[in-house]
PDB file of C-alpha atoms in Angstrom:
ATOM      1  CA  MET G1059      57.766  35.921 -11.975  1.00  0.00           C
ATOM      2  CA  TYR G1060      59.158  39.156 -13.474  1.00  0.00           C
ATOM      3  CA  ASP G1061      58.384  40.951 -16.707  1.00  0.00           C
ATOM      4  CA  LYS G1062      61.254  41.107 -19.188  1.00  0.00           C
ATOM      5  CA  ALA G1063      63.403  44.245 -19.194  1.00  0.00           C
ATOM      6  CA  SER G1064      63.921  45.796 -22.601  1.00  0.00           C
ATOM      7  CA  SER G1065      67.256  45.705 -24.362  1.00  0.00           C
ATOM      8  CA  GLU G1066      68.529  47.322 -27.523  1.00  0.00           C
ATOM      9  CA  LEU G1067      71.544  46.108 -29.450  1.00  0.00           C
ATOM     10  CA  MET G1068      73.720  49.133 -30.211  1.00  0.00           C
ATOM     11  CA  ILE G1069      76.856  47.522 -31.702  1.00  0.00           C
ATOM     12  CA  ASP G1070      77.737  43.906 -32.489  1.00  0.00           C
ATOM     13  CA  ASN G1071      80.982  43.226 -34.330  1.00  0.00           C
ATOM     14  CA  ASN G1072      84.065  41.000 -34.008  1.00  0.00           C
ATOM     15  CA  ASP G1073      85.382  43.028 -31.060  1.00  0.00           C
ATOM     16  CA  VAL G1074      82.413  44.040 -28.891  1.00  0.00           C
ATOM     17  CA  ARG G1075      78.694  43.661 -28.317  1.00  0.00           C
ATOM     18  CA  ILE G1076      77.061  46.716 -26.752  1.00  0.00           C
ATOM     19  CA  MET G1077      73.518  46.598 -25.368  1.00  0.00           C
ATOM     20  CA  ILE G1078      71.475  49.152 -23.487  1.00  0.00           C
ATOM     21  CA  TRP G1079      69.231  47.596 -20.835  1.00  0.00           C
ATOM     22  CA  SER G1080      66.146  49.444 -19.532  1.00  0.00           C
ATOM     23  CA  PHE G1081      64.210  48.297 -16.463  1.00  0.00           C
ATOM     24  CA  GLU G1082      60.857  49.444 -15.186  1.00  0.00           C
ATOM     25  CA  ALA G1083      59.885  48.273 -11.684  1.00  0.00           C
ATOM     26  CA  ASN G1084      59.742  44.457 -11.361  1.00  0.00           C
ATOM     27  CA  GLN G1085      61.505  43.786 -14.652  1.00  0.00           C
ATOM     28  CA  SER G1086      64.384  41.368 -15.165  1.00  0.00           C
ATOM     29  CA  THR G1087      67.008  40.353 -17.702  1.00  0.00           C
ATOM     30  CA  GLY G1088      66.080  36.729 -17.143  1.00  0.00           C
ATOM     31  CA  LEU G1089      68.708  34.191 -16.138  1.00  0.00           C
ATOM     32  CA  HIS G1090      71.718  34.356 -18.458  1.00  0.00           C
ATOM     33  CA  LYS G1091      75.416  33.456 -18.627  1.00  0.00           C
ATOM     34  CA  HIS G1092      78.023  35.873 -19.951  1.00  0.00           C
ATOM     35  CA  GLU G1093      80.117  34.434 -22.795  1.00  0.00           C
ATOM     36  CA  TYR G1094      82.634  37.281 -22.628  1.00  0.00           C
ATOM     37  CA  ASP G1095      84.274  39.617 -20.118  1.00  0.00           C
ATOM     38  CA  TYR G1096      82.065  42.671 -19.810  1.00  0.00           C
ATOM     39  CA  VAL G1097      81.782  46.226 -18.527  1.00  0.00           C
ATOM     40  CA  VAL G1098      78.592  47.811 -17.183  1.00  0.00           C
ATOM     41  CA  VAL G1099      78.137  51.593 -17.340  1.00  0.00           C
ATOM     42  CA  PRO G1100      75.132  52.774 -15.298  1.00  0.00           C
ATOM     43  CA  CYS G1101      73.024  55.475 -16.958  1.00  0.00           C
ATOM     44  CA  LYS G1102      71.273  56.232 -13.669  1.00  0.00           C
ATOM     45  CA  THR G1103      72.079  55.939  -9.962  1.00  0.00           C
ATOM     46  CA  GLY G1104      70.058  53.285  -8.145  1.00  0.00           C
ATOM     47  CA  GLN G1105      69.930  49.670  -7.032  1.00  0.00           C
ATOM     48  CA  LEU G1106      69.396  46.389  -8.842  1.00  0.00           C
ATOM     49  CA  ASN G1107      69.138  42.907  -7.385  1.00  0.00           C
ATOM     50  CA  ILE G1108      71.549  40.274  -8.658  1.00  0.00           C
ATOM     51  CA  ILE G1109      70.284  36.708  -8.313  1.00  0.00           C
ATOM     52  CA  THR G1110      72.679  33.781  -8.727  1.00  0.00           C
ATOM     53  CA  GLU G1111      72.342  30.105  -7.950  1.00  0.00           C
ATOM     54  CA  ASN G1112      73.780  30.723  -4.477  1.00  0.00           C
ATOM     55  CA  GLU G1113      72.731  34.211  -3.442  1.00  0.00           C
ATOM     56  CA  ASN G1114      70.489  37.227  -3.884  1.00  0.00           C
ATOM     57  CA  MET G1115      72.323  40.519  -3.407  1.00  0.00           C
ATOM     58  CA  THR G1116      71.702  44.205  -3.952  1.00  0.00           C
ATOM     59  CA  SER G1117      74.053  46.069  -6.265  1.00  0.00           C
ATOM     60  CA  ASP G1118      74.438  49.838  -5.915  1.00  0.00           C
ATOM     61  CA  LEU G1119      74.905  51.489  -9.299  1.00  0.00           C
ATOM     62  CA  ILE G1120      76.247  55.021  -9.598  1.00  0.00           C
ATOM     63  CA  ILE G1121      75.716  56.955 -12.800  1.00  0.00           C
ATOM     64  CA  HIS G1122      78.734  56.810 -15.157  1.00  0.00           C
ATOM     65  CA  GLN G1123      80.819  54.696 -12.723  1.00  0.00           C
ATOM     66  CA  PRO G1124      81.578  51.511 -14.689  1.00  0.00           C
ATOM     67  CA  TYR G1125      82.469  48.104 -13.318  1.00  0.00           C
ATOM     68  CA  HIS G1126      84.035  45.031 -14.947  1.00  0.00           C
ATOM     69  CA  ARG G1127      83.246  41.317 -14.606  1.00  0.00           C
ATOM     70  CA  LYS G1128      84.850  38.198 -16.085  1.00  0.00           C
ATOM     71  CA  LYS G1129      83.112  35.840 -18.504  1.00  0.00           C
ATOM     72  CA  GLY G1130      81.193  32.916 -17.079  1.00  0.00           C
ATOM     73  CA  VAL G1131      79.044  34.959 -14.696  1.00  0.00           C
ATOM     74  CA  GLU G1132      75.551  33.438 -14.565  1.00  0.00           C
ATOM     75  CA  HIS G1133      72.841  35.570 -13.009  1.00  0.00           C
ATOM     76  CA  GLU G1134      69.542  37.371 -13.297  1.00  0.00           C
ATOM     77  CA  VAL G1135      69.390  41.148 -12.868  1.00  0.00           C
ATOM     78  CA  VAL G1136      66.134  42.473 -11.378  1.00  0.00           C
ATOM     79  CA  ASN G1137      64.772  45.949 -10.686  1.00  0.00           C
ATOM     80  CA  ASN G1138      62.882  45.479  -7.410  1.00  0.00           C
ATOM     81  CA  GLY G1139      62.701  49.242  -6.904  1.00  0.00           C
ATOM     82  CA  ASP G1140      59.972  51.689  -7.832  1.00  0.00           C
ATOM     83  CA  SER G1141      61.945  53.755 -10.328  1.00  0.00           C
ATOM     84  CA  PHE G1142      63.296  53.232 -13.821  1.00  0.00           C
ATOM     85  CA  MET G1143      66.878  51.907 -14.123  1.00  0.00           C
ATOM     86  CA  GLN G1144      69.161  51.705 -17.139  1.00  0.00           C
ATOM     87  CA  PHE G1145      72.708  50.635 -17.959  1.00  0.00           C
ATOM     88  CA  ILE G1146      74.940  50.003 -20.953  1.00  0.00           C
ATOM     89  CA  GLU G1147      76.603  46.587 -21.128  1.00  0.00           C
ATOM     90  CA  ILE G1148      79.791  46.209 -23.182  1.00  0.00           C
ATOM     91  CA  GLU G1149      80.873  42.627 -23.859  1.00  0.00           C
ATOM     92  CA  ILE G1150      84.519  42.355 -24.917  1.00  0.00           C
ATOM     93  CA  LYS G1151      84.907  39.654 -27.564  1.00  0.00           C
ATOM     94  CA  SER G1152      88.592  40.046 -28.386  1.00  0.00           C
TER      95      SER G1152
END
């Protein structure tokens, strides 16, 4: 249904995995489950849709204002907007 957003692995070691995710309009991460607690740092202000098994919600991202989630989150992140979106995802392994 959606094209795949691009991701670039920045760091992957015993402590953290850091990815930068870039979304054009109508691109998605695909459905995935987080193995680790993680922090998201938006690189741009905007909105992304978060789709889970039970709901579809809009998430407001504000540039450089990070948020934290616990491991086990299963979702798909979609850019339904018209403009480019980007964030850095930091998974905490230890």
